[in-house]
mmCIF file of C-alpha atoms in Angstrom:
data_model
loop_
_atom_site.group_PDB
_atom_site.id
_atom_site.type_symbol
_atom_site.label_atom_id
_atom_site.label_comp_id
_atom_site.label_asym_id
_atom_site.label_seq_id
_atom_site.Cartn_x
_atom_site.Cartn_y
_atom_site.Cartn_z
ATOM 1 C CA UNK T 1 140.771 43.686 64.987
ATOM 2 C CA UNK T 2 144.204 43.089 63.314
ATOM 3 C CA UNK T 3 146.501 41.051 65.063
ATOM 4 C CA UNK T 4 148.447 44.430 66.194
ATOM 5 C CA UNK T 5 145.470 46.287 67.770
ATOM 6 C CA UNK T 6 144.816 42.541 69.631
ATOM 7 C CA UNK T 7 148.860 43.233 71.192
ATOM 8 C CA UNK T 8 148.312 46.477 72.099
ATOM 9 C CA UNK T 9 145.701 46.029 74.188
ATOM 10 C CA UNK T 10 147.324 43.229 76.260
ATOM 11 C CA UNK T 11 150.340 44.817 76.344
ATOM 12 C CA UNK T 12 148.197 47.922 77.962
ATOM 13 C CA UNK T 13 146.315 44.997 80.602
ATOM 14 C CA UNK T 14 149.557 43.297 81.704
ATOM 15 C CA UNK T 15 151.770 46.583 82.300
ATOM 16 C CA UNK T 16 148.537 48.215 84.063
ATOM 17 C CA UNK T 17 146.746 45.112 85.460
ATOM 18 C CA UNK T 18 149.150 42.600 87.385
ATOM 19 C CA UNK T 19 148.628 42.218 90.688
ATOM 20 C CA UNK T 20 150.361 43.711 93.464
ATOM 21 C CA UNK T 21 150.938 41.691 96.499
ATOM 22 C CA UNK T 22 151.761 45.300 98.433
ATOM 23 C CA UNK T 23 148.717 46.806 97.259
ATOM 24 C CA UNK T 24 146.274 44.503 99.068
ATOM 25 C CA UNK T 25 145.687 46.324 102.441
ATOM 26 C CA UNK T 26 144.899 49.643 100.995
ATOM 27 C CA UNK T 27 141.582 50.368 100.141
ATOM 28 C CA UNK T 28 139.808 49.975 96.840
ATOM 29 C CA UNK T 29 141.483 47.703 93.848
ATOM 30 C CA UNK T 30 144.626 45.986 94.681
ATOM 31 C CA UNK T 31 146.522 46.213 90.623
ATOM 32 C CA UNK T 32 147.911 49.864 89.001
ATOM 33 C CA UNK T 33 145.321 51.699 87.262
ATOM 34 C CA UNK T 34 146.419 53.397 84.507
ATOM 35 C CA UNK T 35 148.375 56.045 84.985
ATOM 36 C CA UNK T 36 146.940 58.719 83.588
ATOM 37 C CA UNK T 37 143.823 58.754 85.738
ATOM 38 C CA UNK T 38 145.204 58.941 89.102
ATOM 39 C CA UNK T 39 146.301 61.948 88.366
ATOM 40 C CA UNK T 40 142.663 63.531 87.831
ATOM 41 C CA UNK T 41 140.275 61.676 90.805
ATOM 42 C CA UNK T 42 139.650 64.258 92.984
ATOM 43 C CA UNK T 43 141.002 62.700 96.452
ATOM 44 C CA UNK T 44 142.529 63.052 98.905
ATOM 45 C CA UNK T 45 143.832 59.354 99.267
ATOM 46 C CA UNK T 46 147.808 59.049 98.179
ATOM 47 C CA UNK T 47 148.307 57.862 94.470
ATOM 48 C CA UNK T 48 148.221 54.212 93.588
ATOM 49 C CA UNK T 49 150.797 53.910 91.338
ATOM 50 C CA UNK T 50 153.275 57.700 92.219
ATOM 51 C CA UNK T 51 155.913 58.533 89.655
ATOM 52 C CA UNK T 52 159.331 57.988 90.136
ATOM 53 C CA UNK T 53 161.546 61.088 89.722
ATOM 54 C CA UNK T 54 164.568 59.585 90.315
ATOM 55 C CA UNK T 55 166.647 60.871 87.531
ATOM 56 C CA UNK T 56 164.309 64.437 87.345
ATOM 57 C CA UNK T 57 167.119 67.518 86.716
ATOM 58 C CA UNK T 58 164.661 69.733 88.828
ATOM 59 C CA UNK T 59 164.770 67.326 91.936
ATOM 60 C CA UNK T 60 168.633 67.475 91.589
ATOM 61 C CA UNK T 61 169.051 70.690 91.375
ATOM 62 C CA UNK T 62 167.033 71.023 94.584
ATOM 63 C CA UNK T 63 168.579 69.133 96.100
ATOM 64 C CA UNK T 64 171.994 69.811 94.962
ATOM 65 C CA UNK T 65 170.916 73.591 95.853
ATOM 66 C CA UNK T 66 171.060 74.387 100.017
ATOM 67 C CA UNK T 67 169.786 78.093 99.511
ATOM 68 C CA UNK T 68 166.996 76.870 97.177
ATOM 69 C CA UNK T 69 166.234 73.587 99.258
ATOM 70 C CA UNK T 70 164.130 74.900 101.988
ATOM 71 C CA UNK T 71 163.425 78.158 100.256
ATOM 72 C CA UNK T 72 159.332 79.233 101.151
ATOM 73 C CA UNK T 73 159.439 80.974 97.685
ATOM 74 C CA UNK T 74 159.037 76.964 96.409
ATOM 75 C CA UNK T 75 155.426 75.939 96.384
ATOM 76 C CA UNK T 76 156.116 72.509 97.940
ATOM 77 C CA UNK T 77 155.748 69.512 95.532
ATOM 78 C CA UNK T 78 153.689 66.466 96.897
ATOM 79 C CA UNK T 79 154.793 63.412 94.542
ATOM 80 C CA UNK T 80 152.061 60.748 96.349
ATOM 81 C CA UNK T 81 148.929 62.888 95.447
ATOM 82 C CA UNK T 82 146.540 63.712 92.718
ATOM 83 C CA UNK T 83 146.369 66.888 90.602
ATOM 84 C CA UNK T 84 143.102 67.983 92.483
ATOM 85 C CA UNK T 85 144.990 67.854 95.665
ATOM 86 C CA UNK T 86 147.858 69.789 94.808
ATOM 87 C CA UNK T 87 144.803 72.483 92.885
ATOM 88 C CA UNK T 88 143.041 72.389 96.559
ATOM 89 C CA UNK T 89 146.658 73.560 98.147
ATOM 90 C CA UNK T 90 147.549 75.810 95.690
ATOM 91 C CA UNK T 91 144.314 77.723 95.402
ATOM 92 C CA UNK T 92 144.171 77.814 99.981
ATOM 93 C CA UNK T 93 147.842 79.369 99.211
ATOM 94 C CA UNK T 94 146.858 82.245 96.633
ATOM 95 C CA UNK T 95 143.874 82.292 98.649
ATOM 96 C CA UNK T 96 145.763 83.626 101.819
ATOM 97 C CA UNK T 97 148.697 85.561 99.755
ATOM 98 C CA UNK T 98 145.136 87.757 98.488
ATOM 99 C CA UNK T 99 143.491 88.274 101.577
ATOM 100 C CA UNK T 100 145.696 90.754 103.447
ATOM 101 C CA UNK T 101 146.261 93.415 99.918
ATOM 102 C CA UNK T 102 142.349 93.319 99.550
ATOM 103 C CA UNK T 103 141.526 94.069 103.469
ATOM 104 C CA UNK T 104 143.568 96.963 102.967
ATOM 105 C CA UNK T 105 142.830 98.408 99.500
ATOM 106 C CA UNK T 106 139.687 97.739 100.215
ATOM 107 C CA UNK T 107 139.435 99.685 103.927
ATOM 108 C CA UNK T 108 141.672 102.692 101.784
ATOM 109 C CA UNK T 109 139.772 102.858 98.766
ATOM 110 C CA UNK T 110 136.561 105.661 99.130
ATOM 111 C CA UNK T 111 134.644 107.320 96.524
ATOM 112 C CA UNK T 112 136.062 111.124 95.115
ATOM 113 C CA UNK T 113 133.526 112.391 93.035
ATOM 114 C CA UNK T 114 129.972 111.494 91.776
ATOM 115 C CA UNK T 115 129.059 112.205 87.827
ATOM 116 C CA UNK T 116 125.597 111.021 86.087
ATOM 117 C CA UNK T 117 125.944 110.017 83.277
ATOM 118 C CA UNK T 118 122.873 109.496 81.825
ATOM 119 C CA UNK T 119 119.646 107.880 83.753
ATOM 120 C CA UNK T 120 117.474 104.892 82.066
ATOM 121 C CA UNK T 121 113.987 103.914 82.175
ATOM 122 C CA UNK T 122 113.459 101.263 85.517
ATOM 123 C CA UNK T 123 110.937 99.285 83.821
ATOM 124 C CA UNK T 124 113.247 98.273 81.058
ATOM 125 C CA UNK T 125 113.764 94.142 81.277
ATOM 126 C CA UNK T 126 117.996 94.137 80.245
ATOM 127 C CA UNK T 127 120.159 97.240 80.231
ATOM 128 C CA UNK T 128 121.405 98.655 77.440
ATOM 129 C CA UNK T 129 125.195 98.895 76.815
ATOM 130 C CA UNK T 130 125.607 102.605 76.830
ATOM 131 C CA UNK T 131 129.136 103.175 78.264
ATOM 132 C CA UNK T 132 132.015 101.660 75.623
ATOM 133 C CA UNK T 133 135.746 102.444 75.095
ATOM 134 C CA UNK T 134 136.849 103.373 78.804
ATOM 135 C CA UNK T 135 140.952 104.254 77.823
ATOM 136 C CA UNK T 136 142.738 105.082 81.399
ATOM 137 C CA UNK T 137 146.051 107.063 81.684
ATOM 138 C CA UNK T 138 147.943 108.727 83.914
ATOM 139 C CA UNK T 139 150.041 111.837 83.656
ATOM 140 C CA UNK T 140 152.510 111.571 86.279
ATOM 141 C CA UNK T 141 154.309 114.826 85.764
ATOM 142 C CA UNK T 142 150.922 117.047 86.630
ATOM 143 C CA UNK T 143 149.469 113.916 88.777
ATOM 144 C CA UNK T 144 146.396 113.768 86.283
ATOM 145 C CA UNK T 145 144.202 110.503 85.924
ATOM 146 C CA UNK T 146 142.221 111.036 82.548
ATOM 147 C CA UNK T 147 139.566 108.297 81.317
ATOM 148 C CA UNK T 148 137.914 108.294 77.887
ATOM 149 C CA UNK T 149 135.108 107.196 76.734
ATOM 150 C CA UNK T 150 132.560 107.225 74.652
ATOM 151 C CA UNK T 151 128.763 106.958 75.205
ATOM 152 C CA UNK T 152 126.276 105.173 72.635
ATOM 153 C CA UNK T 153 123.034 106.530 72.935
ATOM 154 C CA UNK T 154 122.826 110.091 70.804
ATOM 155 C CA UNK T 155 126.154 110.832 70.828
ATOM 156 C CA UNK T 156 128.429 108.236 68.719
ATOM 157 C CA UNK T 157 130.176 111.047 67.669
ATOM 158 C CA UNK T 158 131.643 112.710 70.956
ATOM 159 C CA UNK T 159 133.925 111.199 72.777
ATOM 160 C CA UNK T 160 134.253 112.077 76.733
ATOM 161 C CA UNK T 161 137.444 113.013 78.461
ATOM 162 C CA UNK T 162 137.222 113.059 82.461
ATOM 163 C CA UNK T 163 140.383 114.297 84.384
ATOM 164 C CA UNK T 164 140.930 114.646 88.077
ATOM 165 C CA UNK T 165 143.500 114.695 90.360
ATOM 166 C CA UNK T 166 145.537 111.766 91.811
ATOM 167 C CA UNK T 167 145.591 113.747 94.531
ATOM 168 C CA UNK T 168 141.773 113.508 95.938
ATOM 169 C CA UNK T 169 142.051 116.448 97.918
ATOM 170 C CA UNK T 170 142.084 118.660 95.044
ATOM 171 C CA UNK T 171 139.817 119.381 91.947
ATOM 172 C CA UNK T 172 141.106 120.687 88.376
ATOM 173 C CA UNK T 173 139.236 122.672 86.225
ATOM 174 C CA UNK T 174 136.616 120.985 83.276
ATOM 175 C CA UNK T 175 136.632 117.867 85.089
ATOM 176 C CA UNK T 176 134.520 116.527 81.669
ATOM 177 C CA UNK T 177 134.275 117.540 79.107
ATOM 178 C CA UNK T 178 132.801 115.799 74.999
ATOM 179 C CA UNK T 179 134.603 116.448 72.095
ATOM 180 C CA UNK T 180 132.709 116.482 69.223
ATOM 181 C CA UNK T 181 133.701 115.924 65.403
ATOM 182 C CA UNK T 182 130.691 115.763 63.679
ATOM 183 C CA UNK T 183 131.679 117.328 60.048
ATOM 184 C CA UNK T 184 134.524 119.212 61.183
ATOM 185 C CA UNK T 185 136.610 117.402 58.386
ATOM 186 C CA UNK T 186 134.611 118.629 55.233
ATOM 187 C CA UNK T 187 137.536 120.519 54.017
ATOM 188 C CA UNK T 188 140.055 118.762 54.366
ATOM 189 C CA UNK T 189 138.737 115.799 52.700
ATOM 190 C CA UNK T 190 135.444 116.405 50.258
ATOM 191 C CA UNK T 191 135.038 120.195 49.254
ATOM 192 C CA UNK T 192 131.550 119.297 48.548
ATOM 193 C CA UNK T 193 128.562 121.024 50.432
ATOM 194 C CA UNK T 194 127.493 117.276 51.714
ATOM 195 C CA UNK T 195 127.448 117.162 55.438
ATOM 196 C CA UNK T 196 129.324 114.612 56.802
ATOM 197 C CA UNK T 197 129.459 113.296 60.310
ATOM 198 C CA UNK T 198 132.059 111.066 62.208
ATOM 199 C CA UNK T 199 132.131 109.301 64.928
ATOM 200 C CA UNK T 200 134.066 107.587 67.098
ATOM 201 C CA UNK T 201 135.598 103.951 66.544
ATOM 202 C CA UNK T 202 138.656 104.067 69.563
ATOM 203 C CA UNK T 203 140.765 106.151 70.937
ATOM 204 C CA UNK T 204 144.005 105.971 73.424
ATOM 205 C CA UNK T 205 146.385 108.759 75.069
ATOM 206 C CA UNK T 206 149.238 109.635 72.482
ATOM 207 C CA UNK T 207 150.706 110.690 75.110
ATOM 208 C CA UNK T 208 150.293 113.337 77.881
ATOM 209 C CA UNK T 209 149.510 116.251 75.744
ATOM 210 C CA UNK T 210 148.256 113.978 72.401
ATOM 211 C CA UNK T 211 144.913 111.622 72.263
ATOM 212 C CA UNK T 212 144.837 109.275 68.903
ATOM 213 C CA UNK T 213 141.679 109.182 67.757
ATOM 214 C CA UNK T 214 140.063 106.534 64.992
ATOM 215 C CA UNK T 215 137.458 108.054 63.496
ATOM 216 C CA UNK T 216 134.159 106.252 60.802
ATOM 217 C CA UNK T 217 132.697 107.979 58.732
ATOM 218 C CA UNK T 218 128.160 107.961 59.684
ATOM 219 C CA UNK T 219 126.886 107.257 56.160
ATOM 220 C CA UNK T 220 125.144 104.130 55.415
ATOM 221 C CA UNK T 221 126.929 102.749 51.821
ATOM 222 C CA UNK T 222 129.998 101.256 51.255
ATOM 223 C CA UNK T 223 133.297 102.440 51.115
ATOM 224 C CA UNK T 224 133.334 104.323 53.929
ATOM 225 C CA UNK T 225 136.075 106.774 55.032
ATOM 226 C CA UNK T 226 137.985 106.123 58.475
ATOM 227 C CA UNK T 227 140.374 108.868 59.491
ATOM 228 C CA UNK T 228 143.355 108.543 61.962
ATOM 229 C CA UNK T 229 143.436 111.791 63.756
ATOM 230 C CA UNK T 230 145.608 113.261 66.437
ATOM 231 C CA UNK T 231 143.949 116.283 69.025
ATOM 232 C CA UNK T 232 146.166 117.850 71.435
ATOM 233 C CA UNK T 233 144.308 118.181 74.884
ATOM 234 C CA UNK T 234 144.965 121.844 75.351
#
């Protein structure tokens, strides 16, 4: 060790482990603990070395503000407590805030429709991921709600569009349709008679009337074609 290292350790011990007679009646050790560690203890006891808030700009600002001083919107500050204590206090407040909305929303949600998309064998150990790319879109003009998704098994060249009216008491025609891409791009990209099949990499609504899809050529070779297509819902 260098003399600099020894001096550093000595300074640390001198600063943090001085005897403090005013703390003798405290439970546990009566010297100043290392000041960072005290904040991380999961205890409800007061800090041994609370921070000095004198000159703190935020506290001065609150003190001078008649409106904010007693505002219920500000989370109370506990200068004598550790971060674990403050975390538990905040979690309790957040849970209390969320409980009422959760009860109200939970009671208002009900099943509007049920559609069987696929069946799997119950003997399988793990359920395969067959549902991909769920993207939601709400057409506020027509009060329609859309869900875009793909099924991975035998329909990678299709995207499915589910449409429901936001008023659950009303129904709309063609509630769910599938759009298959297949080799419909042969003439525009490749004039040869080779069969080309495309699968959907991603799909999002561009606006209320248009769907944007990213297609990938489904061939096992380098240089696969990528196509960005705009599909009108009509």
